[in-house]
Short mmCIF file of C-alpha atoms in Angstrom, two decimals:
data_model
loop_
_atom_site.label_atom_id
_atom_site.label_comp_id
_atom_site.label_asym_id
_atom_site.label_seq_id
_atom_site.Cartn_x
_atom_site.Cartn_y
_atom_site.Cartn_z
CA UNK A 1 -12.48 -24.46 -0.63
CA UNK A 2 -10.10 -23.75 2.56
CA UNK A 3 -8.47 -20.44 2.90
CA UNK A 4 -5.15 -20.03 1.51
CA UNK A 5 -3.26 -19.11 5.44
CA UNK A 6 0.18 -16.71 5.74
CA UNK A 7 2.02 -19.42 6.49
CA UNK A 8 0.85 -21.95 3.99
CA UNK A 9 1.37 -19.22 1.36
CA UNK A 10 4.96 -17.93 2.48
CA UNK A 11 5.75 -21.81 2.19
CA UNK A 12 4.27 -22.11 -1.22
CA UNK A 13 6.20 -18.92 -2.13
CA UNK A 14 9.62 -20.09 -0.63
CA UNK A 15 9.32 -23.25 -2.75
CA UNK A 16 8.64 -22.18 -5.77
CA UNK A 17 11.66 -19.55 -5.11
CA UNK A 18 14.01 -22.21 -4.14
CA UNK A 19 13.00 -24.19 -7.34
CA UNK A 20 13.49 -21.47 -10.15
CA UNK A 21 17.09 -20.51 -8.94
CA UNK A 22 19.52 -23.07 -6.41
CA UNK A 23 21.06 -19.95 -5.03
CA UNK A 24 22.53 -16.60 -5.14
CA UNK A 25 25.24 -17.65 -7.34
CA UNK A 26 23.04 -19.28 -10.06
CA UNK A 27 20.72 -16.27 -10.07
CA UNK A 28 23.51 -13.73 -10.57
CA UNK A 29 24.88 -16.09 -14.01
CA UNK A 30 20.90 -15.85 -14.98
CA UNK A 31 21.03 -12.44 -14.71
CA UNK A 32 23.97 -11.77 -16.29
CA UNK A 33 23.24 -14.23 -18.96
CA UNK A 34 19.88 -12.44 -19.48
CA UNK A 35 18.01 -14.72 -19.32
CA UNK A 36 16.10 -14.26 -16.31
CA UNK A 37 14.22 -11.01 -15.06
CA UNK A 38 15.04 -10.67 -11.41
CA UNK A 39 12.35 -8.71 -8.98
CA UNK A 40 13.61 -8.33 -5.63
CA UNK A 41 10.68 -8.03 -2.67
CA UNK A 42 11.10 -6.38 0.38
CA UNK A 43 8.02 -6.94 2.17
CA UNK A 44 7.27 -7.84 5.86
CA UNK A 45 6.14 -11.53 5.90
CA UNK A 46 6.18 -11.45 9.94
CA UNK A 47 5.37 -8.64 12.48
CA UNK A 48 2.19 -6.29 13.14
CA UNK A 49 1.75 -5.39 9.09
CA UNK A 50 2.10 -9.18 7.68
CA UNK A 51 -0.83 -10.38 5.99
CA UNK A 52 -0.18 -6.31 3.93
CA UNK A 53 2.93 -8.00 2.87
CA UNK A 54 0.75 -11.38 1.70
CA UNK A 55 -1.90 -9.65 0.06
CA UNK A 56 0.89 -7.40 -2.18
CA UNK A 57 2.52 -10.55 -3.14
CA UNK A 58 -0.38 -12.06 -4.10
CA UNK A 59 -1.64 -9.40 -6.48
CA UNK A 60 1.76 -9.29 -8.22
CA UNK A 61 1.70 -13.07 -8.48
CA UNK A 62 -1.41 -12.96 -10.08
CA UNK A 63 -0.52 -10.70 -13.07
CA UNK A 64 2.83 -12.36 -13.51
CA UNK A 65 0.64 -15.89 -13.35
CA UNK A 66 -1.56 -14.65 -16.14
CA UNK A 67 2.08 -13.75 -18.03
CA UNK A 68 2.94 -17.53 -17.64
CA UNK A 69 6.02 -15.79 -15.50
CA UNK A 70 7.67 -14.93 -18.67
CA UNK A 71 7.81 -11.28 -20.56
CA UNK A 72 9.61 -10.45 -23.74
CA UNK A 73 10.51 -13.86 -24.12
CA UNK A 74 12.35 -13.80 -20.36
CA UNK A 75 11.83 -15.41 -17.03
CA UNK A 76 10.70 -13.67 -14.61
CA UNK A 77 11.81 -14.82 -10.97
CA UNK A 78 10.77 -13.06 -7.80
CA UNK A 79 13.39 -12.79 -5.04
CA UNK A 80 11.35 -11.86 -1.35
CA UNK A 81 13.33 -11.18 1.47
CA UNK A 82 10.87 -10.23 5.03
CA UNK A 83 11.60 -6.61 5.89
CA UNK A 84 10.17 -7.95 9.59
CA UNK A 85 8.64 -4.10 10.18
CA UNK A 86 12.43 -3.48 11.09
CA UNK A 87 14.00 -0.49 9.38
CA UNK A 88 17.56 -1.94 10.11
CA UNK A 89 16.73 -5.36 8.56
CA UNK A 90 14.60 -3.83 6.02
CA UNK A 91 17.92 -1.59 4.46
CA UNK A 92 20.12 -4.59 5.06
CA UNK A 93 17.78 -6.82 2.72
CA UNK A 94 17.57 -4.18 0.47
CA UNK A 95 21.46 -3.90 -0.12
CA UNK A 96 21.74 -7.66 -0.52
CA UNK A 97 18.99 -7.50 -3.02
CA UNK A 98 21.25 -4.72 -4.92
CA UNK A 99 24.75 -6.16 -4.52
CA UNK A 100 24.71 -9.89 -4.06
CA UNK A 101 21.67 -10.81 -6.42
CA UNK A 102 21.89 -8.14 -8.97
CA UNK A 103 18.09 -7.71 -8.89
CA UNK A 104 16.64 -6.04 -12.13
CA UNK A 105 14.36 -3.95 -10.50
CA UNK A 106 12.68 -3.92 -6.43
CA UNK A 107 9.73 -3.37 -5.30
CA UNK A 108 8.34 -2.82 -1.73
CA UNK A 109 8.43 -1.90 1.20
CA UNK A 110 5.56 -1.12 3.85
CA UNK A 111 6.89 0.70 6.84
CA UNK A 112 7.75 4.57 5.33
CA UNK A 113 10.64 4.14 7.53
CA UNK A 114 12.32 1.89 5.09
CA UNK A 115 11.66 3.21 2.14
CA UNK A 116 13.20 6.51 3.53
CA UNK A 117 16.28 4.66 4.25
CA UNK A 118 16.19 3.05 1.16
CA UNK A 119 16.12 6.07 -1.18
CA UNK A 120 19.97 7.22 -1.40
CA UNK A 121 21.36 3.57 -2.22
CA UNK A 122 18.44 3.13 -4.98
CA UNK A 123 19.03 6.36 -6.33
CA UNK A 124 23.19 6.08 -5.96
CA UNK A 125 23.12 2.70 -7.63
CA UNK A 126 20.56 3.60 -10.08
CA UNK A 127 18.24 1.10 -9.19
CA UNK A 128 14.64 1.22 -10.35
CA UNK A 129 12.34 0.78 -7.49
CA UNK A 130 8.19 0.65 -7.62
CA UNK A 131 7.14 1.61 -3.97
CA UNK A 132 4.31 -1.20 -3.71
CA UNK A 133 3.01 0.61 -0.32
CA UNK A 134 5.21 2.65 1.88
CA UNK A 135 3.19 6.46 1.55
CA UNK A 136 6.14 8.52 2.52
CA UNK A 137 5.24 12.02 1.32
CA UNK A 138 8.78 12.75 1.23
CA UNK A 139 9.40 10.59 -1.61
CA UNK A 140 7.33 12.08 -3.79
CA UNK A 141 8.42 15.79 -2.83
CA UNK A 142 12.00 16.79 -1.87
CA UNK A 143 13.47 13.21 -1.58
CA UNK A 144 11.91 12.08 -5.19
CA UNK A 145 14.00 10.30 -7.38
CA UNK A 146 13.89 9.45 -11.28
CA UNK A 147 14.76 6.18 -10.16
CA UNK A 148 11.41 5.88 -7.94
CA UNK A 149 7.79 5.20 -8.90
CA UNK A 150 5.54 4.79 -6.65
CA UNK A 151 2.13 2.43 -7.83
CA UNK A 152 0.41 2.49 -4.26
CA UNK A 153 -0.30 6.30 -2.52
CA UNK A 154 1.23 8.83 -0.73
CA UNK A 155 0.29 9.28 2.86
CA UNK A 156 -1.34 12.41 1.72
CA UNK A 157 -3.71 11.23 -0.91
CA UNK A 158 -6.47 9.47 0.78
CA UNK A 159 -6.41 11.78 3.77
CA UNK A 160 -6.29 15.38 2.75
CA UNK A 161 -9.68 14.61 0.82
CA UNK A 162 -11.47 13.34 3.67
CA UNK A 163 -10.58 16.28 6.07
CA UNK A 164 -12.69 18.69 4.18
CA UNK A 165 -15.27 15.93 3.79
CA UNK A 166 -15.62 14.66 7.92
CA UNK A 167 -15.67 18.65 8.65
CA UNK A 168 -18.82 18.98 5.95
CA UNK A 169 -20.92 16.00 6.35
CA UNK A 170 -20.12 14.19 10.24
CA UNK A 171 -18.50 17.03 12.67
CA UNK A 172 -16.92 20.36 12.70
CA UNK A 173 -14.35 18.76 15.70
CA UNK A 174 -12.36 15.94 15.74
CA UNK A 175 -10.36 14.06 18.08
CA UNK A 176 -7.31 12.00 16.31
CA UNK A 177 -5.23 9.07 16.41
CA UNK A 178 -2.49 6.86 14.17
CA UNK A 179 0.40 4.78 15.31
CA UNK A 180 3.91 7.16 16.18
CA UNK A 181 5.79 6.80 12.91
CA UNK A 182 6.64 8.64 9.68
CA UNK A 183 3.43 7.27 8.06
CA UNK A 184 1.18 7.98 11.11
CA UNK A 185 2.16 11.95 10.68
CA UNK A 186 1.73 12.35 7.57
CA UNK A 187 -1.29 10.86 7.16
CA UNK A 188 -2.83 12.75 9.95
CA UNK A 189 -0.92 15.88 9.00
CA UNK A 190 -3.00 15.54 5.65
CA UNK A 191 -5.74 15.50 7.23
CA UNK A 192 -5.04 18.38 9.95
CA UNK A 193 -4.63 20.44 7.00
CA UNK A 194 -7.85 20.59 5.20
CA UNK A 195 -10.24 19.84 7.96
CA UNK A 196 -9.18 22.86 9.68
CA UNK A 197 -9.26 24.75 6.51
CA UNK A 198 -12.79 23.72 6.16
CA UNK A 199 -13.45 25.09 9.75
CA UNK A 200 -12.88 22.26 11.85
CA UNK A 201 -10.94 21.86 14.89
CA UNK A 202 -9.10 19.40 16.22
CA UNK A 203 -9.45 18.78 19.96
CA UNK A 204 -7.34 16.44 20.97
CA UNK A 205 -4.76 13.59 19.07
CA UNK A 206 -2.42 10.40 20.35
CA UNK A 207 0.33 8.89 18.51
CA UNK A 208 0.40 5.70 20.32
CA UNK A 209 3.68 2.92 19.00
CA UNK A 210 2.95 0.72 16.15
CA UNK A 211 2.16 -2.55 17.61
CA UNK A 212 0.42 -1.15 20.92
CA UNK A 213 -1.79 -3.59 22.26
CA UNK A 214 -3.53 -2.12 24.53
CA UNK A 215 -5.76 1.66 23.51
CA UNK A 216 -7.41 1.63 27.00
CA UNK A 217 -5.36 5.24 28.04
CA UNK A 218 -5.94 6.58 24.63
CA UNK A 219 -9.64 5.29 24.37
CA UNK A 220 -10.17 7.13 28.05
CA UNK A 221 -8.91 10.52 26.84
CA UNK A 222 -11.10 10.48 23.77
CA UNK A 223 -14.67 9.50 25.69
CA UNK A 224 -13.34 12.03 28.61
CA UNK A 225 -13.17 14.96 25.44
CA UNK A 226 -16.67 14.29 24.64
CA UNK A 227 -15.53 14.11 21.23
CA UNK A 228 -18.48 13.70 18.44
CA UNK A 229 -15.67 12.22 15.59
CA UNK A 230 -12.48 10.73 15.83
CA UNK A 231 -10.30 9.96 12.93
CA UNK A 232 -7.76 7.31 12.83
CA UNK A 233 -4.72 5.97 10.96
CA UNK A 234 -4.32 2.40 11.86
CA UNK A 235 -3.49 -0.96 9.72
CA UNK A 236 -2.80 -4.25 10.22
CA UNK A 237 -3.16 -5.42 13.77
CA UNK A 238 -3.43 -2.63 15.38
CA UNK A 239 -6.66 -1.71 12.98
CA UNK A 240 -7.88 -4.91 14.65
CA UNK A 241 -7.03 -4.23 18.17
CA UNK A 242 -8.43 0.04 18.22
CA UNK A 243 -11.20 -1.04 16.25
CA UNK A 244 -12.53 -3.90 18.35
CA UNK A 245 -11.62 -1.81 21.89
CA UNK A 246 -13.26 1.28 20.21
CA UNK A 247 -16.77 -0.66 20.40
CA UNK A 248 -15.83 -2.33 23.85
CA UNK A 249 -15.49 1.18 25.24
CA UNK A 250 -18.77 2.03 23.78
CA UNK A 251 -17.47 4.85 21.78
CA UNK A 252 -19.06 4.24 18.66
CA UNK A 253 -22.57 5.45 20.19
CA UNK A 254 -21.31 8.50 20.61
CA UNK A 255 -18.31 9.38 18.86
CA UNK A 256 -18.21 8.71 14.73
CA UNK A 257 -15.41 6.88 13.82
CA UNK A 258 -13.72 7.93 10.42
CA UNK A 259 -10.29 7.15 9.12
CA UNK A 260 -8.01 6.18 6.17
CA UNK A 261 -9.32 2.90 4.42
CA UNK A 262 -6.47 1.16 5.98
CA UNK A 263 -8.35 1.10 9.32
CA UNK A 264 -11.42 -1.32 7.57
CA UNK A 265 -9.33 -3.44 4.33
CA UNK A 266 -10.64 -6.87 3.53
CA UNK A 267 -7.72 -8.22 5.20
CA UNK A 268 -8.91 -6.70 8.79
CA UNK A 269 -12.70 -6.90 8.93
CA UNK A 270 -13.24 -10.73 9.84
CA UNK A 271 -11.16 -10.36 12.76
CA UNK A 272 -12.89 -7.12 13.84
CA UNK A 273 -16.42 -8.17 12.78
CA UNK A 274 -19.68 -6.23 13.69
CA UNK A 275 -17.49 -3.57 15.67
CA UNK A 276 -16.23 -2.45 12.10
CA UNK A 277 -19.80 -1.81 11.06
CA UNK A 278 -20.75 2.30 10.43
CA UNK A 279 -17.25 3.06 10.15
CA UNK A 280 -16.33 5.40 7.17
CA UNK A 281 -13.11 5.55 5.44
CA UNK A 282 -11.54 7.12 2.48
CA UNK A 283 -9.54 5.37 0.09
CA UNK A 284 -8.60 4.44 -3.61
CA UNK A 285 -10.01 0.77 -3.72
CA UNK A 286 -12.84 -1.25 -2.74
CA UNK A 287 -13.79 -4.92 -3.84
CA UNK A 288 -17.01 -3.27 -4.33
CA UNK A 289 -16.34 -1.01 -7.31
CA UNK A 290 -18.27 -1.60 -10.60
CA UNK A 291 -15.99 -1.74 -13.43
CA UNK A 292 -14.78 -4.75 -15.44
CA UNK A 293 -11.29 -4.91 -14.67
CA UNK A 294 -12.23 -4.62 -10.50
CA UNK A 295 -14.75 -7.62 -11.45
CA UNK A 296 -12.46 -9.66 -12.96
CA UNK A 297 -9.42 -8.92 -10.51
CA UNK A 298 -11.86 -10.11 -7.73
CA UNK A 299 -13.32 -13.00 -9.55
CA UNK A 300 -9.50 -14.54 -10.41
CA UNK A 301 -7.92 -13.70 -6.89
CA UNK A 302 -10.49 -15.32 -4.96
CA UNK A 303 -9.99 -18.74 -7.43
CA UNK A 304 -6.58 -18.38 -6.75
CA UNK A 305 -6.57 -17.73 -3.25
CA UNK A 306 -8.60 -19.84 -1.62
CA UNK A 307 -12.08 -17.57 -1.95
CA UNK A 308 -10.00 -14.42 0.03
CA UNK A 309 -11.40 -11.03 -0.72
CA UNK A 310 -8.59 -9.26 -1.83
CA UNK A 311 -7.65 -5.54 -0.37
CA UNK A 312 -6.65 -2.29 -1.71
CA UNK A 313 -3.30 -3.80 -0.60
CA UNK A 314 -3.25 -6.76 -3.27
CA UNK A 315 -4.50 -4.22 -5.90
CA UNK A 316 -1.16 -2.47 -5.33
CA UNK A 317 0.84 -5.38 -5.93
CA UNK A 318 -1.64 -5.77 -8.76
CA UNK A 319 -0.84 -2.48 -10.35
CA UNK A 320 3.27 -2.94 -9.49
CA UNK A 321 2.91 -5.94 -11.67
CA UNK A 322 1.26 -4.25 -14.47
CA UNK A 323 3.67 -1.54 -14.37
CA UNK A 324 6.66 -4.40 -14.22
CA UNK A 325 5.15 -6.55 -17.32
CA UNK A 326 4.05 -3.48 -19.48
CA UNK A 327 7.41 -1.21 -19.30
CA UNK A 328 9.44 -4.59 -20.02
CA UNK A 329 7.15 -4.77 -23.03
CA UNK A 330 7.77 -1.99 -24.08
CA UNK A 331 11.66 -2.37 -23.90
CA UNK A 332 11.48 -6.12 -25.70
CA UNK A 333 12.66 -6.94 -22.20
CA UNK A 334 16.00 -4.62 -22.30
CA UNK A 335 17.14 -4.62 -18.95
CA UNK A 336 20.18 -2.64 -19.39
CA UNK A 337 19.50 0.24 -20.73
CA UNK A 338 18.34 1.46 -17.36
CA UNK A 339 17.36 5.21 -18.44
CA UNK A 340 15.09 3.79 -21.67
CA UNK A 341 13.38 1.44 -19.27
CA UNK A 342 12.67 4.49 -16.57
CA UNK A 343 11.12 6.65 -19.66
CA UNK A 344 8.99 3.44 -20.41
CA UNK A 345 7.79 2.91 -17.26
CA UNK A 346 6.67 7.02 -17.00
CA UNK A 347 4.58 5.86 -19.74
CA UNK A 348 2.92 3.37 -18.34
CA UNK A 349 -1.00 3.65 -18.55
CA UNK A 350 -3.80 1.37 -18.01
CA UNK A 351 -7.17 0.43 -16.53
CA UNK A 352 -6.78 -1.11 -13.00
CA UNK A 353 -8.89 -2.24 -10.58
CA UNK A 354 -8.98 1.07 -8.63
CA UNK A 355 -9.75 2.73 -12.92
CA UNK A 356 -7.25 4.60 -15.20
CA UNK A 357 -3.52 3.95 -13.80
CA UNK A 358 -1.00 6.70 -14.76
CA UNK A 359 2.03 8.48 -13.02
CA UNK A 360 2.62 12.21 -12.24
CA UNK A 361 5.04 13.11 -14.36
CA UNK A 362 6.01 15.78 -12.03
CA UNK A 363 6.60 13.35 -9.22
CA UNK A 364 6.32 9.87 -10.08
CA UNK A 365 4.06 9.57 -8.20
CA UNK A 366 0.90 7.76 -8.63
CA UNK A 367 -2.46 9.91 -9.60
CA UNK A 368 -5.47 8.36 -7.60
CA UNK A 369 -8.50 8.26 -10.10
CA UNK A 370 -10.56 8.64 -7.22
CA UNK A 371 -10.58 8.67 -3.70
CA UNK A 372 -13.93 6.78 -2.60
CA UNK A 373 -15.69 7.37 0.60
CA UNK A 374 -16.60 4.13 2.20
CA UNK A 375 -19.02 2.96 5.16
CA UNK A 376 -18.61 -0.74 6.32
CA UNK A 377 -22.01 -2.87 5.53
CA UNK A 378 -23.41 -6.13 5.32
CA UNK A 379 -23.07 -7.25 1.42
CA UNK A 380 -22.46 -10.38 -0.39
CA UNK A 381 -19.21 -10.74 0.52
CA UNK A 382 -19.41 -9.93 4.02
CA UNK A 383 -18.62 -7.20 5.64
CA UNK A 384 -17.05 -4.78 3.50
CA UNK A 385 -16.25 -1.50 2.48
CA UNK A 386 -19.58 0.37 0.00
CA UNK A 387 -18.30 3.73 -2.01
CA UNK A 388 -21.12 6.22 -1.59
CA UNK A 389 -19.48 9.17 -2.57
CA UNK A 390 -15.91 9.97 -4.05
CA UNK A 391 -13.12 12.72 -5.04
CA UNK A 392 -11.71 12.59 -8.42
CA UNK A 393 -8.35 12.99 -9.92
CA UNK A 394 -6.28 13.32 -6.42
CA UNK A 395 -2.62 14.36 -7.01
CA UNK A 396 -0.27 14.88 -4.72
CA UNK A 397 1.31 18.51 -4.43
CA UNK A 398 5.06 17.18 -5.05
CA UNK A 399 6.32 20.24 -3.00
CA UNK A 400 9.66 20.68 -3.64
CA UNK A 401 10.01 17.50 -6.18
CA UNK A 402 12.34 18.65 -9.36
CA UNK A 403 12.70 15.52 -11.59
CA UNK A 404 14.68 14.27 -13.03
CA UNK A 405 16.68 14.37 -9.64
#
């Protein structure tokens, strides 16, 4: 069976748009006629973090597949607009979504950037939005919102474990690196914090721009520290590109490389190939994990895709859908009532692929049932990511988060 590509799947998904609504005007009198359940998508479908905007569309479109795109006796119609990675484009998509379509409810984006310039129009307008990725710890601390959830992480969450375990079990100092944006600081921040509360030190870090190319200067200051661990924050792309010069530099024979799972997904590893393999990473998902919900999940998004393994990325489209379906059903589809549907969602528990789902009522934000510990191996299906040890029940601190807000 032939891989589903981005572009083959982007054209599927722009014809199947085009064919459930003729245009903006139709979709508004289906909205307003309630008949139709609009989800608006701001994802990037181009730029350095693409195929993360694939995979999320791919797990949603999977749970509203298995819905026959229908809930509480509505249709469902997804509206995606490409953020392109561009915070100005991203906002501007985001406000047509809002005022010229009428969406029901949005979900997205990637880059934390966005999202941060999203909040104040969601929250003015009283739009519900499920943040399907963007980890902006903001969000879920002084900038939270009772009109955001948030169904993927928080930059903190799958980094402030794995400080305290790199500084027990691979190196008591640490040389760092993630791309220079919001999501790149707090995810190292997070990790800052309890490695050098366990006793380790960090020796050196770079914050080179999302999208670099070329690590060559950066690669050259970490063999030059002598380094015995680095840890990284990198996705996408630029995973692809540090991970592959990492190896060409010859650093992985003497310097551990660790990171946030983001650095090793499914969606990265062919195109880095054996120099992914050793690398350990912390995160909340792995195709690997043996429950019956993660088995299925698996099983029914490689059918549907083409045999692709899907990615702790997918998963969170996966659980936005869930979320979508479940709080609808609970409603009997009652879009209107905007402050019944937000209590409904709050409710919202079930077993996912990564185990029991639920929201922090404190923040909104989601509560990880476990952050695994990964090492990239040889298995079955490829190279991939194998839990061999894990932190439960990871929440984050929601400083300065007073809901409802």
């Amino acid at each position: 069976m032939k891989a589903v590509t981005r572009r083959k799947f982007l054209a599927t998904a722009t014809v199947a748009a085009a064919g459930a609504a003729a245009g903006p005007w139709v979709r508004r009198a289906q909205a307003q006629a309630g008949t139709t359940i609009t989800v608006g998508v701001v994802l990037p479908y181009t730029g350095v973090y693409a195929e993360l905007g694939v995979s999320i569309t791919q797990g949603m479109k999977l749970v509203f597949a298995r819905e026959n795109d229908r809930v509480a006796g509505r249709k469902i119609l997804m509206i995606q607009e490409d953020d392109e990675m561009k915070p100005p484009v991203g906002i501007r998509k985001m406000e047509k979504l809002i005022e010229s379509d009428k969406v029901d409810i949005l979900t997205g984006p990637v880059h934390s950037g966005i999202l941060m310039g999203m909040r104040d129009k969601v929250h003015s307008t009283k739009t519900i939005l499920i943040v399907s990725n963007a980890g902006a710890d903001a969000i879920s601390r002084e900038r939270c919102s009772r009109w955001i959830f948030r169904a993927s992480f928080s930059n903190w969450q799958p980094n402030f474990p794995m400080g305290t375990w790199v500084a027990k079990n691979v190196a008591k100092e640490a040389y760092i690196a993630a791309p220079n944006y919001q999501a790149g600081k707090d995810q190292l921040g997070a990790f800052k914090e309890s490695f050098v509360a366990a006793g380790g030190k960090i020796i050196g870090e770079d914050y080179p721009k999302l999208g670099e190319t070329d690590y060559a200067p950066y690669l050259t200051k970490i063999k030059q520290s002598g380094t015995k661990a680095v840890y990284a924050f990198f996705s996408g792309t630029d995973a692809v590109n540090f991970v592959k010069q990492y190896d060409q530099f010859g650093l992985k024979k003497t310097a551990k490389l660790t990171g946030a799972g983001f650095l090793t997904e499914p969606d990265v590893l062919p195109a880095q190939g054996q120099s992914a393999l050793g690398i350990i990473t912390g995160h909340f998902f792995s195709p690997l994990l043996d429950n019956p919900v993660n088995k299925k999940f698996v099983k029914d998004f490689r059918a549907q895709y083409g045999g692709k393994v899907p990615d702790g990325f997918a998963c969170q489209g996966y659980d936005t859908a869930e979320v979508i379906i479940r709080s609808l059903k609970a409603v009997d589809g009652n879009t209107q009532d905007k402050d019944k549907w937000v209590d409904a969602i709050a409710k919202v528990e079930f077993d996912s692929p990564r185990g029991r789902f639920r929201f922090d009522p404190k923040t909104h934000n989601v509560i990880q049932p476990f952050i695994y510990i990964r090492e990239v191996k040889e298995t079955a299906l490829g190279l991939n990511n194998v839990p061999f040890d894990k932190v439960a029940n990871v929440i984050d601190p929601g400083t300065g988060c007073t809901l409802p807000a």
